[in-house]
Coordinates of N, CA and C in Angstrom, one line a residue:
Chain S
E1 N 0.9 -1.2 0.0 CA 0.0 0.0 0.0 C 0.9 1.2 0.0
P2 N 0.6 2.2 -0.9 CA 1.4 3.4 -0.8 C 1.4 4.2 0.4
E3 N 2.5 4.8 0.8 CA 2.5 5.5 2.0 C 3.3 6.8 1.9
V4 N 3.1 7.7 2.9 CA 3.9 8.9 3.1 C 5.1 8.6 3.9
T5 N 6.3 8.9 3.5 CA 7.4 8.7 4.3 C 8.1 10.0 4.7
Q6 N 8.6 10.0 6.0 CA 9.1 11.2 6.6 C 10.5 10.9 7.2
T7 N 11.4 11.8 7.0 CA 12.7 11.8 7.6 C 13.1 13.1 8.1
P8 N 13.9 13.2 9.2 CA 14.2 12.1 10.1 C 13.1 11.7 11.0
S9 N 13.2 10.6 11.7 CA 12.1 10.2 12.6 C 12.2 11.0 13.8
H10 N 13.5 11.4 14.2 CA 13.7 12.2 15.4 C 14.9 13.1 15.2
Q11 N 14.7 14.4 15.5 CA 15.8 15.3 15.4 C 15.9 16.2 16.7
V12 N 17.1 16.3 17.2 CA 17.4 17.1 18.3 C 18.3 18.2 17.9
T13 N 17.9 19.5 18.2 CA 18.6 20.6 17.8 C 18.7 21.6 18.9
Q14 N 19.7 22.6 18.7 CA 19.8 23.7 19.7 C 18.9 24.8 19.2
M15 N 18.4 25.5 20.2 CA 17.6 26.7 19.9 C 18.3 27.7 18.9
G16 N 17.6 28.2 18.0 CA 18.3 29.1 17.0 C 18.8 28.4 15.7
Q17 N 18.9 27.1 15.7 CA 19.4 26.4 14.6 C 18.3 26.2 13.6
E18 N 18.7 26.0 12.3 CA 17.8 25.7 11.3 C 17.5 24.2 11.2
V19 N 16.3 23.8 10.9 CA 15.9 22.4 10.7 C 15.2 22.2 9.5
I20 N 15.4 21.1 8.8 CA 14.7 20.8 7.6 C 14.1 19.4 7.8
L21 N 12.8 19.3 7.7 CA 12.1 18.0 7.8 C 11.6 17.6 6.4
R22 N 11.8 16.4 6.1 CA 11.5 15.9 4.7 C 10.4 14.9 4.6
C23 N 9.7 15.0 3.5 CA 8.6 14.1 3.3 C 8.5 13.7 1.9
V24 N 8.2 12.4 1.6 CA 7.9 12.0 0.3 C 6.4 11.6 0.3
P25 N 5.5 12.4 -0.3 CA 4.1 12.1 -0.3 C 3.8 10.9 -1.3
I26 N 2.6 10.5 -1.3 CA 2.2 9.4 -2.2 C 2.2 10.0 -3.6
S27 N 2.7 9.2 -4.6 CA 3.1 9.8 -5.9 C 2.0 10.5 -6.7
N28 N 0.8 10.0 -6.7 CA -0.2 10.6 -7.6 C -1.0 11.6 -6.8
H29 N -0.6 11.9 -5.6 CA -1.4 12.9 -4.8 C -1.0 14.3 -5.2
L30 N -2.0 15.2 -5.0 CA -1.8 16.6 -5.5 C -1.7 17.6 -4.4
Y31 N -2.3 17.3 -3.3 CA -2.3 18.3 -2.1 C -1.4 17.8 -1.0
F32 N -0.7 18.7 -0.4 CA 0.3 18.3 0.5 C 0.1 19.3 1.7
Y33 N 0.4 18.7 2.9 CA 0.1 19.4 4.2 C 1.3 19.1 5.2
W34 N 1.5 20.1 6.1 CA 2.2 19.8 7.3 C 1.2 20.2 8.5
Y35 N 1.2 19.2 9.4 CA 0.5 19.4 10.7 C 1.6 19.2 11.8
R36 N 1.2 19.7 12.9 CA 2.1 19.4 14.1 C 1.3 19.0 15.3
Q37 N 1.9 18.3 16.2 CA 1.2 17.9 17.4 C 2.2 18.0 18.6
I38 N 2.0 19.1 19.4 CA 2.8 19.2 20.7 C 2.3 18.1 21.6
L39 N 3.2 17.6 22.3 CA 2.9 16.4 23.2 C 1.7 16.7 24.1
G40 N 0.7 15.7 23.9 CA -0.5 15.8 24.7 C -1.6 16.7 24.2
Q41 N -1.3 17.4 23.0 CA -2.3 18.3 22.5 C -2.8 17.9 21.1
K42 N -3.6 18.7 20.6 CA -4.3 18.4 19.3 C -3.4 18.3 18.1
V43 N -3.7 17.6 17.1 CA -3.1 17.7 15.8 C -3.5 19.1 15.2
E44 N -2.6 19.9 14.8 CA -3.0 21.2 14.3 C -2.3 21.5 13.0
F45 N -3.1 22.2 12.2 CA -2.8 22.5 10.8 C -1.7 23.5 10.8
L46 N -0.7 23.3 9.9 CA 0.3 24.4 9.7 C 0.2 25.0 8.3
V47 N 0.1 24.2 7.2 CA 0.2 24.7 5.9 C -0.3 23.7 4.9
S48 N -0.9 24.2 3.9 CA -1.3 23.3 2.7 C -0.6 23.9 1.5
F49 N -0.4 23.0 0.6 CA 0.5 23.3 -0.6 C -0.1 22.6 -1.8
Y50 N -0.4 23.3 -2.9 CA -1.0 22.8 -4.1 C -0.4 23.5 -5.3
N51 N -0.1 22.8 -6.3 CA 0.3 23.4 -7.6 C 1.5 24.3 -7.3
N52 N 2.4 23.7 -6.5 CA 3.7 24.4 -6.2 C 3.7 25.7 -5.5
E53 N 2.6 25.9 -4.8 CA 2.5 27.1 -4.0 C 1.7 26.8 -2.7
I54 N 1.9 27.7 -1.7 CA 1.1 27.6 -0.5 C -0.3 28.0 -0.8
S55 N -1.3 27.2 -0.4 CA -2.7 27.5 -0.6 C -3.3 28.1 0.6
E56 N -2.8 27.6 1.8 CA -3.3 28.2 3.0 C -2.3 28.0 4.1
K57 N -2.2 28.9 5.1 CA -1.3 28.7 6.2 C -2.0 29.1 7.5
S58 N -1.6 28.6 8.6 CA -2.1 29.0 9.9 C -1.3 30.1 10.5
E59 N -1.9 30.6 11.6 CA -1.1 31.7 12.2 C 0.1 31.3 12.9
I60 N 0.3 29.9 13.1 CA 1.5 29.4 13.6 C 2.6 29.5 12.5
F61 N 2.3 29.3 11.4 CA 3.2 29.3 10.2 C 3.7 30.7 9.9
D62 N 4.6 31.2 10.7 CA 5.1 32.5 10.6 C 6.3 32.6 9.6
D63 N 7.0 33.7 9.6 CA 8.2 33.8 8.7 C 9.3 32.9 9.0
Q64 N 9.3 32.2 10.1 CA 10.4 31.3 10.5 C 10.2 30.0 9.7
F65 N 9.0 29.7 9.2 CA 8.6 28.5 8.5 C 8.6 28.7 7.0
S66 N 9.0 27.7 6.3 CA 8.8 27.7 4.8 C 8.7 26.3 4.3
V67 N 8.0 26.2 3.2 CA 7.9 24.8 2.6 C 8.3 25.0 1.1
E68 N 8.7 23.8 0.6 CA 8.9 23.8 -0.9 C 8.9 22.3 -1.3
R69 N 8.7 22.2 -2.6 CA 8.7 20.9 -3.3 C 9.7 21.0 -4.4
P70 N 11.0 20.8 -4.0 CA 12.1 21.2 -4.9 C 12.2 20.3 -6.2
D71 N 11.8 19.1 -6.1 CA 12.1 18.2 -7.2 C 10.9 17.3 -7.7
G72 N 9.7 17.7 -7.3 CA 8.6 17.0 -7.7 C 8.2 15.8 -6.9
S73 N 9.1 15.4 -6.0 CA 8.7 14.3 -5.2 C 8.8 14.6 -3.6
N74 N 10.0 15.2 -3.3 CA 10.1 15.6 -1.9 C 9.3 16.8 -1.5
F75 N 8.9 16.9 -0.3 CA 8.1 18.1 0.2 C 8.8 18.4 1.6
T76 N 9.3 19.6 1.7 CA 10.1 19.9 2.9 C 9.5 21.0 3.7
L77 N 9.7 20.9 5.0 CA 9.4 22.0 5.9 C 10.7 22.5 6.6
K78 N 10.9 23.8 6.4 CA 12.1 24.4 7.0 C 11.7 25.3 8.1
I79 N 12.4 25.1 9.3 CA 12.2 26.1 10.4 C 13.5 26.8 10.5
R80 N 13.6 28.1 10.2 CA 14.8 28.9 10.1 C 15.6 29.0 11.4
S81 N 14.9 29.3 12.4 CA 15.6 29.6 13.7 C 14.7 29.0 14.8
T82 N 15.0 27.8 15.2 CA 14.1 27.1 16.0 C 14.0 27.7 17.4
K83 N 12.8 27.5 18.0 CA 12.5 28.0 19.4 C 12.1 26.8 20.2
L84 N 12.2 26.9 21.5 CA 11.8 25.8 22.4 C 10.4 25.4 22.1
E85 N 9.5 26.3 21.8 CA 8.1 25.9 21.6 C 7.9 25.2 20.3
D86 N 8.9 25.1 19.4 CA 8.7 24.4 18.2 C 8.9 22.9 18.4
S87 N 9.2 22.5 19.6 CA 9.3 21.0 19.9 C 8.0 20.4 19.8
A88 N 7.9 19.4 18.9 CA 6.6 18.8 18.6 C 6.9 17.6 17.6
M89 N 5.8 16.9 17.4 CA 5.8 15.9 16.2 C 5.2 16.7 15.0
Y90 N 5.9 16.5 13.9 CA 5.5 17.2 12.7 C 5.1 16.1 11.7
F91 N 3.9 16.2 11.3 CA 3.3 15.2 10.4 C 3.1 15.8 8.9
C92 N 3.6 15.1 8.0 CA 3.3 15.4 6.6 C 2.1 14.6 6.2
A93 N 1.3 15.2 5.3 CA 0.2 14.5 4.9 C -0.1 14.8 3.4
S94 N -0.8 13.9 2.7 CA -1.1 14.2 1.3 C -2.5 13.7 1.0
L95 N -3.0 14.2 -0.1 CA -4.4 14.0 -0.4 C -4.5 13.8 -2.0
T96 N -5.4 13.0 -2.4 CA -5.5 12.8 -3.9 C -6.2 14.1 -4.5
G97 N -6.6 14.0 -5.7 CA -7.1 15.3 -6.3 C -8.4 15.7 -5.9
S98 N -9.1 15.0 -5.1 CA -10.5 15.3 -4.8 C -10.7 15.9 -3.4
L99 N -10.8 17.2 -3.2 CA -10.8 17.9 -1.9 C -12.0 17.5 -1.1
G100 N -13.1 17.4 -1.7 CA -14.3 17.2 -1.0 C -14.5 15.8 -0.4
T101 N -13.8 14.8 -0.8 CA -14.0 13.5 -0.4 C -12.8 12.8 0.2
G102 N -11.7 13.6 0.3 CA -10.5 12.9 0.5 C -10.1 12.6 1.9
E103 N -9.6 11.4 2.2 CA -8.9 11.2 3.4 C -7.5 11.7 3.3
L104 N -7.0 12.1 4.4 CA -5.6 12.5 4.5 C -4.8 11.3 4.8
F105 N -3.7 11.1 4.0 CA -2.7 10.1 4.3 C -1.5 10.7 5.1
F106 N -1.3 10.3 6.3 CA -0.3 10.9 7.1 C 0.9 10.0 7.1
G107 N 2.1 10.7 7.2 CA 3.3 10.0 7.5 C 3.4 9.7 9.0
E108 N 4.5 9.0 9.4 CA 4.7 8.6 10.7 C 5.2 9.7 11.6
G109 N 5.6 10.8 11.0 CA 6.0 11.9 11.8 C 7.5 12.1 12.0
S110 N 7.9 13.3 12.3 CA 9.3 13.6 12.7 C 9.2 14.3 14.0
R111 N 9.8 13.7 15.0 CA 9.8 14.3 16.3 C 11.0 15.3 16.4
L112 N 10.6 16.6 16.7 CA 11.6 17.6 16.8 C 11.7 18.0 18.2
T113 N 12.9 17.9 18.7 CA 13.2 18.4 20.1 C 14.2 19.5 20.1
V114 N 13.8 20.7 20.6 CA 14.7 21.9 20.6 C 15.1 22.1 22.0
L115 N 16.4 22.2 22.2 CA 17.0 22.3 23.5 C 17.5 23.7 23.8
Chain R
S1 N -15.9 31.2 16.9 CA -15.0 30.3 16.1 C -15.4 28.9 16.1
Q2 N -15.0 28.1 15.1 CA -15.4 26.7 15.0 C -14.7 25.9 16.2
K3 N -15.4 25.0 16.7 CA -14.9 24.3 17.9 C -15.3 22.8 17.8
I4 N -14.4 21.9 18.1 CA -14.6 20.5 18.1 C -14.3 20.0 19.5
E5 N -15.2 19.3 20.1 CA -15.1 18.7 21.4 C -15.2 17.2 21.4
Q6 N -14.2 16.6 21.9 CA -14.3 15.1 22.2 C -14.0 14.9 23.6
N7 N -14.6 13.8 24.2 CA -14.4 13.5 25.6 C -12.9 13.3 25.9
S8 N -12.4 14.1 26.7 CA -10.9 14.0 26.9 C -10.6 12.9 27.9
E9 N -11.6 12.4 28.7 CA -11.4 11.3 29.6 C -11.2 10.0 28.8
A10 N -10.3 9.2 29.2 CA -10.1 7.9 28.6 C -11.3 7.0 28.8
L11 N -11.6 6.2 27.8 CA -12.7 5.3 27.9 C -12.1 3.9 28.1
N12 N -12.5 3.2 29.2 CA -12.0 1.9 29.4 C -13.2 0.9 29.3
I13 N -13.0 -0.1 28.5 CA -14.1 -1.1 28.4 C -13.6 -2.5 28.3
Q14 N -14.4 -3.4 28.5 CA -14.0 -4.8 28.5 C -14.1 -5.4 27.1
E15 N -13.2 -6.2 26.7 CA -13.1 -6.9 25.4 C -14.5 -7.5 25.1
G16 N -14.9 -7.3 23.9 CA -16.2 -7.8 23.4 C -17.4 -6.8 23.5
K17 N -17.2 -5.8 24.3 CA -18.3 -4.8 24.5 C -18.1 -3.8 23.3
T18 N -19.2 -2.9 23.2 CA -19.2 -1.9 22.2 C -18.7 -0.6 22.8
A19 N -17.7 0.0 22.1 CA -17.2 1.3 22.5 C -18.0 2.4 21.8
T20 N -18.3 3.5 22.5 CA -19.0 4.6 21.8 C -18.3 5.9 22.2
L21 N -17.8 6.6 21.1 CA -17.1 7.8 21.4 C -17.8 9.0 20.7
T22 N -17.7 10.1 21.3 CA -18.6 11.3 20.9 C -17.7 12.4 20.4
C23 N -18.2 13.1 19.4 CA -17.6 14.3 18.8 C -18.7 15.3 18.7
N24 N -18.5 16.4 19.3 CA -19.5 17.6 19.2 C -18.8 18.7 18.6
Y25 N -19.5 19.4 17.8 CA -18.9 20.6 17.1 C -19.9 21.8 17.2
T26 N -19.3 23.0 17.1 CA -20.1 24.2 17.2 C -19.7 25.2 16.1
N27 N -20.6 26.1 15.9 CA -20.4 27.3 15.0 C -20.1 27.0 13.5
Y28 N -20.4 25.8 13.1 CA -20.5 25.7 11.6 C -21.2 24.4 11.2
S29 N -21.3 24.3 9.9 CA -22.0 23.2 9.3 C -21.1 22.5 8.3
P30 N -20.4 21.5 8.7 CA -19.4 20.8 7.8 C -20.1 20.0 6.8
A31 N -19.5 19.9 5.6 CA -20.0 19.0 4.6 C -19.8 17.5 4.8
Y32 N -18.8 17.3 5.7 CA -18.5 15.9 6.0 C -17.7 15.9 7.4
L33 N -17.5 14.7 7.9 CA -16.8 14.5 9.1 C -15.9 13.3 9.0
Q34 N -14.8 13.2 9.5 CA -13.9 12.1 9.4 C -13.5 11.6 10.8
W35 N -13.2 10.3 10.9 CA -12.6 9.7 12.1 C -11.3 9.1 11.8
Y36 N -10.3 9.4 12.6 CA -8.9 8.8 12.5 C -8.6 8.1 13.8
R37 N -7.6 7.1 13.6 CA -7.0 6.5 14.7 C -5.6 6.9 14.8
Q38 N -5.2 7.1 16.1 CA -3.8 7.4 16.3 C -3.2 6.6 17.4
D39 N -2.1 5.9 17.1 CA -1.4 5.1 18.1 C -0.3 5.9 18.6
P40 N 0.2 5.7 19.9 CA 1.2 6.6 20.5 C 2.4 6.7 19.6
G41 N 2.8 8.0 19.4 CA 4.0 8.3 18.6 C 3.9 8.0 17.1
R42 N 2.7 7.9 16.6 CA 2.5 7.6 15.2 C 1.5 8.6 14.6
G43 N 1.5 8.6 13.3 CA 0.6 9.5 12.6 C -0.8 9.0 12.6
P44 N -1.8 9.9 12.4 CA -3.2 9.5 12.4 C -3.4 8.6 11.1
V45 N -4.4 7.7 11.3 CA -4.7 6.8 10.2 C -6.3 6.9 9.9
F46 N -6.6 7.2 8.7 CA -8.0 7.4 8.4 C -8.8 6.2 8.5
L47 N -10.0 6.4 9.1 CA -10.9 5.2 9.3 C -12.2 5.4 8.5
L48 N -12.9 6.5 8.7 CA -14.2 6.7 8.0 C -14.5 8.1 7.7
L49 N -15.2 8.3 6.7 CA -15.8 9.6 6.4 C -17.3 9.5 6.2
I50 N -18.0 10.5 6.8 CA -19.5 10.5 6.7 C -19.9 11.9 6.2
R51 N -20.8 11.9 5.2 CA -21.2 13.2 4.7 C -22.4 13.7 5.4
E52 N -22.7 15.0 5.2 CA -23.8 15.7 5.9 C -25.2 15.1 5.6
N53 N -25.2 14.5 4.4 CA -26.6 13.9 4.0 C -26.7 12.4 4.4
E54 N -25.7 11.9 5.1 CA -25.7 10.5 5.5 C -25.9 10.4 7.0
K55 N -26.8 9.5 7.4 CA -27.0 9.4 8.8 C -26.1 8.5 9.5
E56 N -25.7 7.5 8.7 CA -24.9 6.4 9.3 C -24.0 5.8 8.3
K57 N -22.8 5.4 8.7 CA -21.8 4.7 7.8 C -21.2 3.5 8.6
R58 N -21.0 2.4 7.9 CA -20.4 1.2 8.5 C -19.2 0.8 7.8
K59 N -18.2 0.2 8.5 CA -17.1 -0.4 7.9 C -16.6 -1.5 8.9
E60 N -16.9 -2.7 8.5 CA -16.5 -3.8 9.4 C -17.2 -3.7 10.8
R61 N -16.3 -3.6 11.8 CA -16.9 -3.4 13.2 C -17.1 -1.9 13.6
L62 N -16.9 -1.1 12.6 CA -17.0 0.4 12.9 C -18.3 0.9 12.4
K63 N -18.9 1.8 13.2 CA -20.1 2.5 12.7 C -20.0 4.0 13.1
V64 N -20.4 4.8 12.3 CA -20.4 6.3 12.6 C -21.7 6.8 12.2
T65 N -22.2 7.7 13.1 CA -23.4 8.4 12.9 C -23.2 9.9 12.9
F66 N -24.0 10.7 12.2 CA -23.8 12.1 12.0 C -25.1 12.8 12.1
D67 N -25.3 13.5 13.2 CA -26.5 14.2 13.4 C -26.3 15.7 13.3
T68 N -26.7 16.3 12.1 CA -26.3 17.7 11.9 C -27.2 18.6 12.7
T69 N -28.3 18.1 13.2 CA -29.2 19.0 14.0 C -28.5 19.1 15.4
L70 N -28.1 18.0 16.0 CA -27.4 18.0 17.3 C -26.0 18.5 17.2
K71 N -25.4 18.5 15.9 CA -24.0 18.8 15.7 C -23.2 17.8 16.5
Q72 N -23.4 16.6 16.1 CA -22.7 15.5 16.9 C -22.5 14.3 16.0
S73 N -21.3 13.6 16.2 CA -21.1 12.3 15.5 C -20.8 11.4 16.7
L74 N -21.3 10.1 16.5 CA -20.9 9.0 17.4 C -20.2 8.0 16.6
F75 N -19.1 7.5 17.2 CA -18.3 6.5 16.6 C -18.3 5.3 17.5
H76 N -18.8 4.1 16.9 CA -18.9 2.9 17.6 C -18.0 1.9 17.1
I77 N -17.4 1.1 18.1 CA -16.6 -0.1 17.7 C -17.3 -1.3 18.4
T78 N -17.8 -2.1 17.6 CA -18.6 -3.3 18.2 C -17.5 -4.5 18.4
A79 N -17.9 -5.4 19.3 CA -17.0 -6.5 19.6 C -15.6 -6.1 19.8
S80 N -15.4 -5.1 20.6 CA -14.0 -4.5 20.8 C -13.0 -5.5 21.2
Q81 N -11.8 -5.2 20.7 CA -10.6 -6.1 21.0 C -9.5 -5.2 21.6
P82 N -8.6 -5.9 22.3 CA -7.4 -5.1 22.9 C -6.7 -4.3 21.8
A83 N -6.6 -4.8 20.6 CA -6.0 -4.2 19.5 C -6.6 -2.9 19.1
D84 N -7.9 -2.7 19.5 CA -8.6 -1.4 19.2 C -8.1 -0.3 20.2
S85 N -7.3 -0.6 21.1 CA -6.9 0.4 22.1 C -6.0 1.4 21.3
A86 N -6.4 2.7 21.4 CA -5.7 3.8 20.7 C -6.5 5.1 21.0
T87 N -6.0 6.2 20.4 CA -6.7 7.4 20.5 C -7.5 7.6 19.2
Y88 N -8.7 8.0 19.3 CA -9.5 8.2 18.1 C -9.9 9.7 18.0
L89 N -9.6 10.2 16.8 CA -9.7 11.6 16.5 C -10.8 11.9 15.6
C90 N -11.6 12.9 15.9 CA -12.6 13.4 15.0 C -12.0 14.6 14.2
A91 N -12.4 14.8 13.0 CA -11.8 15.8 12.2 C -12.9 16.4 11.2
L92 N -12.9 17.6 11.1 CA -13.8 18.3 10.2 C -13.1 19.3 9.3
P93 N -13.7 19.5 8.1 CA -13.0 20.5 7.2 C -13.2 21.8 7.8
H94 N -12.2 22.6 7.6 CA -12.3 24.0 8.1 C -13.4 24.8 7.3
G95 N -14.3 25.4 8.0 CA -15.4 26.0 7.4 C -15.2 26.9 6.1
S96 N -14.2 27.8 6.2 CA -14.0 28.7 5.2 C -12.9 28.3 4.2
S97 N -12.4 27.1 4.4 CA -11.2 26.7 3.6 C -11.6 25.9 2.4
N98 N -11.0 26.1 1.3 CA -11.2 25.2 0.1 C -9.9 24.5 -0.3
T99 N -9.1 24.2 0.8 CA -7.8 23.6 0.6 C -7.7 22.2 1.2
G100 N -8.8 21.6 1.6 CA -8.7 20.3 2.3 C -8.1 20.3 3.7
K101 N -8.0 21.5 4.3 CA -7.6 21.6 5.7 C -8.5 21.0 6.6
L102 N -8.0 20.3 7.5 CA -8.9 19.6 8.6 C -8.6 20.2 10.0
I103 N -9.7 20.4 10.8 CA -9.5 20.7 12.2 C -9.8 19.5 13.0
F104 N -8.9 19.2 13.9 CA -9.0 17.9 14.7 C -9.5 18.2 16.1
G105 N -10.2 17.3 16.6 CA -10.5 17.3 18.0 C -9.4 16.8 18.8
Q106 N -9.4 16.9 20.1 CA -8.3 16.5 21.0 C -8.2 15.0 21.1
G107 N -9.1 14.2 20.7 CA -9.1 12.8 20.7 C -9.6 12.2 22.0
T108 N -10.1 11.0 21.9 CA -10.5 10.2 23.1 C -9.7 8.9 23.0
T109 N -9.0 8.6 24.2 CA -8.2 7.4 24.3 C -9.1 6.3 24.7
L110 N -9.1 5.2 23.9 CA -9.9 4.0 24.2 C -8.9 2.9 24.7
Q111 N -9.2 2.3 25.8 CA -8.4 1.2 26.4 C -9.4 0.0 26.5
V112 N -9.1 -1.1 25.7 CA -9.9 -2.3 25.8 C -9.2 -3.3 26.5
K113 N -9.8 -3.8 27.7 CA -9.1 -4.7 28.5 C -9.5 -6.2 28.2
P114 N -8.6 -7.1 28.2 CA -8.9 -8.5 27.9 C -9.7 -9.1 29.0

């Protein structure tokens, strides 16, 4: 069964460092997302990406965050200068071409720990 | 603003019984509602989608109901098994979004005891 893959599974970084989280969505999917989940809290939306541009972003997704799909397969989330409060599980998700009916396929997540 | 509420208390039941989880929402009328399962440290896994014009949906031992008047969905697992132990998340499309964005509830943790 096709799946969304994410790397790294766990990253520890110092506050102020840049982090790049990588995702390979399911190949024929058209919509891509990043969500995050702080320990013990809800899964919360960060950003959606379609047709090589951001289609929507949350208020969490400030100037420190960026996404890109550099080569048509990888989908990356960059945090430019990490803060302690960025510590969370980051989930990549993808969706087929049908917005109104689609289930989100999530990856297993990248756990980010900022010290 | 849109709000989704799930019972934050863990639900403990005996194997073989039916588990019933509740999702309530306020301040909008979603076109559909989804349920996901999440195991500790792992990503959510889609289980079922029910549309606003559907009262009930079934998939194997799972059943979901959707009452748009009460603004509530119930999620049932019949003949529960210890392997059903997980956190179950309710999710709805963001009211003003046309991007597939979902808003998740905080989840209810189910523990099925053998």
